[in-house]
C-alpha positions as a Markdown table, in Angstrom:
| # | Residue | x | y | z |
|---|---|---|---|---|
| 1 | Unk | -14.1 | -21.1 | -5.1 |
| 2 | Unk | -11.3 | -23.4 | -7.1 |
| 3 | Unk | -10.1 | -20.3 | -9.2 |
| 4 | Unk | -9.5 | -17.5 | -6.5 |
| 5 | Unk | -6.7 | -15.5 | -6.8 |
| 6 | Unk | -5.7 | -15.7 | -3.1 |
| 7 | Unk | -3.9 | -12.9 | -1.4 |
| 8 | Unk | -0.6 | -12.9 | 0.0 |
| 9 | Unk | 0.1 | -13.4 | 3.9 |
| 10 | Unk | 2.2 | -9.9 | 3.2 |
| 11 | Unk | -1.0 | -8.5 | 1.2 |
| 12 | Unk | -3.4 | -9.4 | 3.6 |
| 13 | Unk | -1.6 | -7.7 | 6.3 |
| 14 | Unk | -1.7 | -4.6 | 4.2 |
| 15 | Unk | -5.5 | -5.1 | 4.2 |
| 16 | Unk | -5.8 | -5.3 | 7.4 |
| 17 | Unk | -4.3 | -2.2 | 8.4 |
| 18 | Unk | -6.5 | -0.5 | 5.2 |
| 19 | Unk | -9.5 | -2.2 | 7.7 |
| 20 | Unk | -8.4 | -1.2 | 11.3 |
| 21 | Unk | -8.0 | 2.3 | 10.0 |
| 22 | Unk | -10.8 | 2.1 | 8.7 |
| 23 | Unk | -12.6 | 1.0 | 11.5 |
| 24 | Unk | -10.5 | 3.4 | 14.0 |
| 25 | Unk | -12.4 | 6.5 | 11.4 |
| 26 | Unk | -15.2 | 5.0 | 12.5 |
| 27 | Unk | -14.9 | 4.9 | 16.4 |
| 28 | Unk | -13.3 | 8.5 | 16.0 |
| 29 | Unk | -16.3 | 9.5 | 14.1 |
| 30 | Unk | -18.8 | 7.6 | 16.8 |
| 31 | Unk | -16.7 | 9.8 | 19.8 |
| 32 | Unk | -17.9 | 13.2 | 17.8 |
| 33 | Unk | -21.1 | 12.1 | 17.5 |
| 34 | Unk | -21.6 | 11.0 | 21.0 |
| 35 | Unk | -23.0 | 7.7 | 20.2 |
| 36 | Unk | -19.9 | 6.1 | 22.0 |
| 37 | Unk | -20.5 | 4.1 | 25.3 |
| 38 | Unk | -19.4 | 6.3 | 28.1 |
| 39 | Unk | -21.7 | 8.8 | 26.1 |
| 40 | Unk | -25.2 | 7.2 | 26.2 |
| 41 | Unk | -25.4 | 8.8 | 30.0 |
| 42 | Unk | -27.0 | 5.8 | 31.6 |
| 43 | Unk | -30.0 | 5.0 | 29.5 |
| 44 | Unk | -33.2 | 3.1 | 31.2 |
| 45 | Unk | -35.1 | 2.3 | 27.8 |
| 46 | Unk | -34.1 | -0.4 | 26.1 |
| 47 | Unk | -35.2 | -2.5 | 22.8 |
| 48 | Unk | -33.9 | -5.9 | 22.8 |
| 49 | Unk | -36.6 | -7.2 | 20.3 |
| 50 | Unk | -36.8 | -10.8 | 19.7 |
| 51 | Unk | -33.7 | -11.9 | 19.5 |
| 52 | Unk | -31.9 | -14.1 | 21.6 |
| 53 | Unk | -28.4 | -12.8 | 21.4 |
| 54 | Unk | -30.0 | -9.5 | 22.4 |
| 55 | Unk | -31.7 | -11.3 | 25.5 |
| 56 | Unk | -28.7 | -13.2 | 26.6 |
| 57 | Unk | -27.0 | -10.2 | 27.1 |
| 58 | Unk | -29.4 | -8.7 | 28.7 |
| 59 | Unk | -29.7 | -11.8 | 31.1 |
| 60 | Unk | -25.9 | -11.6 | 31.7 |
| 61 | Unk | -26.5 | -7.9 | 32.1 |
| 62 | Unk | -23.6 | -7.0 | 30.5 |
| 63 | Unk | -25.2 | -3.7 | 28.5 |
| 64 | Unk | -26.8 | -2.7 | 31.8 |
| 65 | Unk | -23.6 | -3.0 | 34.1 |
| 66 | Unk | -21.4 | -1.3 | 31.4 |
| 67 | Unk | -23.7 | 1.7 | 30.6 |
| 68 | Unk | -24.4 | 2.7 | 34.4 |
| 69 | Unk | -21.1 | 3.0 | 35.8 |
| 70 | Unk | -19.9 | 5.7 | 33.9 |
| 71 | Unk | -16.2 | 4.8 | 34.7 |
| 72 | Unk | -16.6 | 1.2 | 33.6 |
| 73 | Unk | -17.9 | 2.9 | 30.6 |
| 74 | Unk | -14.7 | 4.6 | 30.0 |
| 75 | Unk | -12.4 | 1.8 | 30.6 |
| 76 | Unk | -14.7 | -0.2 | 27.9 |
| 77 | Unk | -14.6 | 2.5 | 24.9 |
| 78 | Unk | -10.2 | 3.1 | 26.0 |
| 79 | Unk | -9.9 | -0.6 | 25.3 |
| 80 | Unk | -12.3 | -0.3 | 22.0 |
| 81 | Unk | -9.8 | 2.4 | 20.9 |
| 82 | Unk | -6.6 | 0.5 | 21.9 |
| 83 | Unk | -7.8 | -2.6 | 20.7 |
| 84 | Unk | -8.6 | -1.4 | 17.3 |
| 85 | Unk | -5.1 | 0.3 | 17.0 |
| 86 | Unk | -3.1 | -2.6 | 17.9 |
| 87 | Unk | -4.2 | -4.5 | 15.3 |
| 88 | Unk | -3.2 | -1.5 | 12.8 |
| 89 | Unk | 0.5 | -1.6 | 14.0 |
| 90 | Unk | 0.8 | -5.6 | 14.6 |
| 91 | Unk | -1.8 | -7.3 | 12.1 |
| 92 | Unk | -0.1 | -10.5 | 12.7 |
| 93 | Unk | -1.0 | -10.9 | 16.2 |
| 94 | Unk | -4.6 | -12.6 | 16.1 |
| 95 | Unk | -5.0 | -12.0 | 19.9 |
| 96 | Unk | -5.5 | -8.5 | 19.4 |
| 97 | Unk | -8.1 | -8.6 | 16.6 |
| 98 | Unk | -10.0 | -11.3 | 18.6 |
| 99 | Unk | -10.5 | -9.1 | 21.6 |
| 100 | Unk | -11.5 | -6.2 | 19.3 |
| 101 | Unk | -14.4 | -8.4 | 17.7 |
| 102 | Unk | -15.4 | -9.1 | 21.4 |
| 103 | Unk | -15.3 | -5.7 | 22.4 |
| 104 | Unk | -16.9 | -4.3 | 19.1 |
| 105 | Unk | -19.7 | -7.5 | 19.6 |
| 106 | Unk | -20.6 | -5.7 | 23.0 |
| 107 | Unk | -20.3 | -2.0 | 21.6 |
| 108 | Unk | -22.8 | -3.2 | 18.9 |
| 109 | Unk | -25.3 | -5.1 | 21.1 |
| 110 | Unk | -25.2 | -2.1 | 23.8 |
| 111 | Unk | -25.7 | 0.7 | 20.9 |
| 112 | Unk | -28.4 | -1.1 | 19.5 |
| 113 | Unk | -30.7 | -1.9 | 22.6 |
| 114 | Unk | -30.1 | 1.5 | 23.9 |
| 115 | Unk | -30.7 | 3.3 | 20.7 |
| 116 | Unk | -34.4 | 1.9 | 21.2 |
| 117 | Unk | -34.0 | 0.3 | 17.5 |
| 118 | Unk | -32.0 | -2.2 | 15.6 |
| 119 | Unk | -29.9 | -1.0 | 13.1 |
| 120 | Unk | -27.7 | -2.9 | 11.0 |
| 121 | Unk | -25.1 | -0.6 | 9.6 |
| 122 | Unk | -22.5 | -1.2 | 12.3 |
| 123 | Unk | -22.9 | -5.0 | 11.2 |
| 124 | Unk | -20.4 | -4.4 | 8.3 |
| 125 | Unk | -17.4 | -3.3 | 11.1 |
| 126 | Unk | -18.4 | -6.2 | 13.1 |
| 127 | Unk | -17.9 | -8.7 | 10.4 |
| 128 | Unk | -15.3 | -6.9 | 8.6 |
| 129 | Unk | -12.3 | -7.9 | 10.9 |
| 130 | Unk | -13.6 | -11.8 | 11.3 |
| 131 | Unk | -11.4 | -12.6 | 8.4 |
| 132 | Unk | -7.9 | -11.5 | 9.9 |
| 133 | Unk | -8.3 | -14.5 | 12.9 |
| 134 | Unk | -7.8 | -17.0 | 10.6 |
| 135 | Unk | -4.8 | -18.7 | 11.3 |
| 136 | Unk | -3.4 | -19.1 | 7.4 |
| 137 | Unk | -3.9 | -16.7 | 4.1 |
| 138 | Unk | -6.1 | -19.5 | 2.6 |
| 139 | Unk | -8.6 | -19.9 | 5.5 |
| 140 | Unk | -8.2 | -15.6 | 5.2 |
| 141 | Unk | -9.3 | -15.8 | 1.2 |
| 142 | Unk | -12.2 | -18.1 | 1.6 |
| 143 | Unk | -13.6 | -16.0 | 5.0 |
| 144 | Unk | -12.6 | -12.8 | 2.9 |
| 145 | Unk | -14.5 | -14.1 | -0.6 |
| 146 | Unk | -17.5 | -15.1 | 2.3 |
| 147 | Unk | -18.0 | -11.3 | 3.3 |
| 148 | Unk | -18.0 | -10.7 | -0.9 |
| 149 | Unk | -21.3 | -12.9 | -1.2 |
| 150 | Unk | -22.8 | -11.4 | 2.4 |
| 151 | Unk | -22.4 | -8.1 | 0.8 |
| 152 | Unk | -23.8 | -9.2 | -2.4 |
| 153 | Unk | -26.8 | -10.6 | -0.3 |
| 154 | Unk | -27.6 | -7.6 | 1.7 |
| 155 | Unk | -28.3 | -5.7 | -1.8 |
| 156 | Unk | -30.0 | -8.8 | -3.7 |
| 157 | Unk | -32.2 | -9.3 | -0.8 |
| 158 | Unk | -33.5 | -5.5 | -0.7 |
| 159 | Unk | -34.0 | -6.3 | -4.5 |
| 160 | Unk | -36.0 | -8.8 | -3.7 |
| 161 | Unk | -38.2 | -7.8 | -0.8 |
| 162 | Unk | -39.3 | -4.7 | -3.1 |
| 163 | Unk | -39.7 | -7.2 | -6.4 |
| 164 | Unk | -42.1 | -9.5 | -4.7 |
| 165 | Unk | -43.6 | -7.0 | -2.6 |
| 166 | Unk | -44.6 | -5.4 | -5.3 |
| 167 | Unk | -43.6 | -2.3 | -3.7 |
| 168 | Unk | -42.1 | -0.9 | -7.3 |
| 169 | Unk | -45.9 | -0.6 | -8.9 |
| 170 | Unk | -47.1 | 1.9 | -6.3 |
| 171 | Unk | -47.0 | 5.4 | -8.0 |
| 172 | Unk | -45.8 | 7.2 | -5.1 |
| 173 | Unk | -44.3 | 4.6 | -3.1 |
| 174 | Unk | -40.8 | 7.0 | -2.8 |
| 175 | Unk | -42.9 | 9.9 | -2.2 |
| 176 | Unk | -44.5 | 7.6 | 1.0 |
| 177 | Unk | -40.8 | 6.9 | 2.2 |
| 178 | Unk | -39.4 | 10.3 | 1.7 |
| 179 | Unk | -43.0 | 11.7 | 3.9 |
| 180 | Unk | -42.2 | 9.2 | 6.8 |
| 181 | Unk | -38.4 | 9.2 | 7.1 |
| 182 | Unk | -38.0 | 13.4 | 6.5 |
| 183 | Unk | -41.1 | 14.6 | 9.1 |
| 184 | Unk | -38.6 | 14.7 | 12.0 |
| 185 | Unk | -36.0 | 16.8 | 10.2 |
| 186 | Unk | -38.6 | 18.9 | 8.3 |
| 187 | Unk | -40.1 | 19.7 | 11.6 |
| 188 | Unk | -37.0 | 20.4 | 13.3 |
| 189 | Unk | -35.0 | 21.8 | 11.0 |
| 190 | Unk | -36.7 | 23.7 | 8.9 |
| 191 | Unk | -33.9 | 25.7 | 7.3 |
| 192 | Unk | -31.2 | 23.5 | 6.7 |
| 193 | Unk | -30.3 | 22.3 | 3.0 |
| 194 | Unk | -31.3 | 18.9 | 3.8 |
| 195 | Unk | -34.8 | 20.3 | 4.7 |
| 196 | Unk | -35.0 | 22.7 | 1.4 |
| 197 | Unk | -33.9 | 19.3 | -0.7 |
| 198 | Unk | -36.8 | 16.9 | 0.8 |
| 199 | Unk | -39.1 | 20.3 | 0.2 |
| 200 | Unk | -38.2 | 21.0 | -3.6 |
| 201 | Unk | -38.5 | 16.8 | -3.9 |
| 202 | Unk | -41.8 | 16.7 | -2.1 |
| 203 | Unk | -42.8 | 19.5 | -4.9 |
| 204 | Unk | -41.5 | 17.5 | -8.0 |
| 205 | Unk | -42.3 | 14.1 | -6.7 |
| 206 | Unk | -41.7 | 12.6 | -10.5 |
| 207 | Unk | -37.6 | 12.7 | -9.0 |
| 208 | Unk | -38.0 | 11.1 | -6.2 |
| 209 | Unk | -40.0 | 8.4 | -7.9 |
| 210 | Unk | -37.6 | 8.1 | -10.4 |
| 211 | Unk | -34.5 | 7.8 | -8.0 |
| 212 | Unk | -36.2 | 5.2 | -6.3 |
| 213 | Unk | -37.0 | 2.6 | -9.2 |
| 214 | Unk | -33.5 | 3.4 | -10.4 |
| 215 | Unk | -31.9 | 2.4 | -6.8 |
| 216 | Unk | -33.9 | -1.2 | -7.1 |
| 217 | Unk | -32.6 | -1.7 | -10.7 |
| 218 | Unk | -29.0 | -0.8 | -9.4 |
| 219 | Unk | -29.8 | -3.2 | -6.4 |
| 220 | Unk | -30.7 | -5.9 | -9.0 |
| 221 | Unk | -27.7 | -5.6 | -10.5 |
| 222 | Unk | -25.4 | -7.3 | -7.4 |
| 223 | Unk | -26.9 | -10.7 | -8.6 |
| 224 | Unk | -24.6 | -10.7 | -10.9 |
| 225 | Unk | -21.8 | -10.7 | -8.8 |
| 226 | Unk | -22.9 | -14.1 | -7.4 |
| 227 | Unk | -21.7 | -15.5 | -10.8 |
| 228 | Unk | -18.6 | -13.4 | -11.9 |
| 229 | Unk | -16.1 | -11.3 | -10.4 |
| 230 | Unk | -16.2 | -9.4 | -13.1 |
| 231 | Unk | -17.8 | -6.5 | -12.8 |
| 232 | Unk | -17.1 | -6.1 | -9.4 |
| 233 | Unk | -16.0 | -2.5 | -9.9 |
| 234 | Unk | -18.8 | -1.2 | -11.1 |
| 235 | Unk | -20.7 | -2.8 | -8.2 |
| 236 | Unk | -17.9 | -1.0 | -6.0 |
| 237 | Unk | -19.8 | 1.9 | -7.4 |
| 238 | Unk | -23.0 | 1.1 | -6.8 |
| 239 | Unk | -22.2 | 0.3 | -3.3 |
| 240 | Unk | -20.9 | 3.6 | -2.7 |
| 241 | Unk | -24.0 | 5.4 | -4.4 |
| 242 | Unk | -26.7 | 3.7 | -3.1 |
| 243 | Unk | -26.0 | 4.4 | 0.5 |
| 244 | Unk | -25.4 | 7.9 | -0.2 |
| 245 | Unk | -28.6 | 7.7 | -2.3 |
| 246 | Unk | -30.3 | 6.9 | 1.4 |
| 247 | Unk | -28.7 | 9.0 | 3.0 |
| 248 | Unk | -29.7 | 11.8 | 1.1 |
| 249 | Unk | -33.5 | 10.8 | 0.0 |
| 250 | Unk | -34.9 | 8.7 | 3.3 |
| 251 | Unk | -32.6 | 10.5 | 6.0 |
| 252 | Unk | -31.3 | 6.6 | 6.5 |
| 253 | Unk | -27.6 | 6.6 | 7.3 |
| 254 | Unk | -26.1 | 2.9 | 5.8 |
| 255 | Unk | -22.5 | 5.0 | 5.1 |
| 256 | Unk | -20.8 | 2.6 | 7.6 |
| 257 | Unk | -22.1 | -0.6 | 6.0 |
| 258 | Unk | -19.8 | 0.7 | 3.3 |
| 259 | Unk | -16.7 | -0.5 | 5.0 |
| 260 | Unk | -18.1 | -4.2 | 3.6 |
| 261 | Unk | -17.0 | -2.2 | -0.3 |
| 262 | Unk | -13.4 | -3.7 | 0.9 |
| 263 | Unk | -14.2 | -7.0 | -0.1 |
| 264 | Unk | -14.8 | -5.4 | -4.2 |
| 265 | Unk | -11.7 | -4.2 | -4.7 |
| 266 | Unk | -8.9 | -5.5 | -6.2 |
| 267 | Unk | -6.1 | -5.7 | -4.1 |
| 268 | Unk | -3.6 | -7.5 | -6.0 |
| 269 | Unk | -3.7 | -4.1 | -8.3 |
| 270 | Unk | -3.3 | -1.9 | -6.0 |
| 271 | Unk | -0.4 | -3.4 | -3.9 |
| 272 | Unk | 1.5 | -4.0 | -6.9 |
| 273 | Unk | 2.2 | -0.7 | -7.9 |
| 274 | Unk | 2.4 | 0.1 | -4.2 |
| 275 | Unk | 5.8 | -2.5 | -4.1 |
């Protein structure tokens, strides 16, 4: 933490717009696919699991009041929208990316309970923007270098959990995975070409096997990156392809935990030849 290259106060506001556009894609992207607030039309079931942040919002009743008044509803994803654009045009102004975070941190508790699950992609647009309150660039590096290592956790631990499972010595555990996750879509969608890949893999299950012990190696491989920046483009990489691996063999969408790549690139690179 002694030898970082700390960023600029005039490079990390060039990051933080490269962010907030980011992260305005991905509300633009949520609208489309209906999975904004205003759009979950007043849902009764909910799945706050055990977890007290979940509960104490639900004791507040925050989700609840939000999601059945469809006006309120509204008024919350305009503010989402305009929050996450002022930043873009005035990344000095802390104010503004503070009441985003608060607004996304209600967002992502109300999408989750009422999606009857918890997911964790959206996590990565949540904690994304946490760096740009601090107050001076330094405070900004270390919060910045912090998101590196979370990053680098979330792939080392999924190493992990299959390692000492001992999930990689079942034969046909990707062929299990691929059954469970691709019923729904096989079922209801027959003749897309998502359905006619999961039906030539489920007919040459030796690929699918294969792609799956080669996604845990390339997970492996991010404990590296706790000891060297290195090789942190080629991790870049692997973040990008291991989503998309995912996406495409277990029908699991982790594209927008990809947001988190940010904190592998190189910056100081790419805004120089930018100036």
């Amino acid at each position: 933490m002694t030898h970082i290259n700390f960023y600029t106060p005039w490079q990390q506001t060039r990051i933080a717009r490269v962010v907030f556009a980011l992260l305005l894609t991905s509300l633009i992207w949520s609208f489309f696919s209906g999975n904004l607030v205003h759009q979950l039309q007043q849902p009764v079931l909910k799945y706050p699991y055990v977890d007290l942040t979940y509960w104490v919002m639900h004791w507040f009743g925050i989700p609840e009041f939000i999601t059945t008044h469809f006006w309120v509803a509204c008024l919350f994803d305009l503010a989402l929208f305009t929050f996450c654009i002022l930043p873009l045009l005035y990344p000095g102004k802390r104010v503004f990316i503070w009441a985003f975070i608060i607004l996304y941190f209600i967002y992502f508790i109300t999408f989750n309970t009422f999606g009857a699950h918890h997911t964790n992609h959206k996590i990565g647009w949540l904690m994304i923007a946490v760096p740009f309150t601090a107050a001076n660039y330094k405070t900004f590096n270390f919060l910045w270098r912090g998101l590196r290592y979370f990053l680098l956790f979330i792939w080392a631990d999924a190493f992990l959990w299959k390692f000492f499972r001992f999930s990689w010595l079942h034969p046909d555990q990707a062929l299990l995975i691929l059954k469970k996750n691709a019923a729904a879509l096989l079922y209801y969608e027959p003749n897309s070409w998502k359905a006619g890949l999961y039906q030539w893999a489920l007919q040459h299950p030796g690929w699918i096997n294969a792609a799956y012990l080669s996604g845990i190696v390339m997970e492996g491989l991010f404990l590296i990156g706790f000891f060297t920046y290195k090789y942190d483009r080629y991790l870049l990489l692997l973040s990008i392809l291991l989503p998309v691996g995912f996406w495409l063999i277990a029908d699991a969408n982790f594209v927008e935990l990809m947001v988190l790549n940010c904190t592998l690139v190189n910056f100081h690179k790419f805004f120089v030849r930018v100036q």
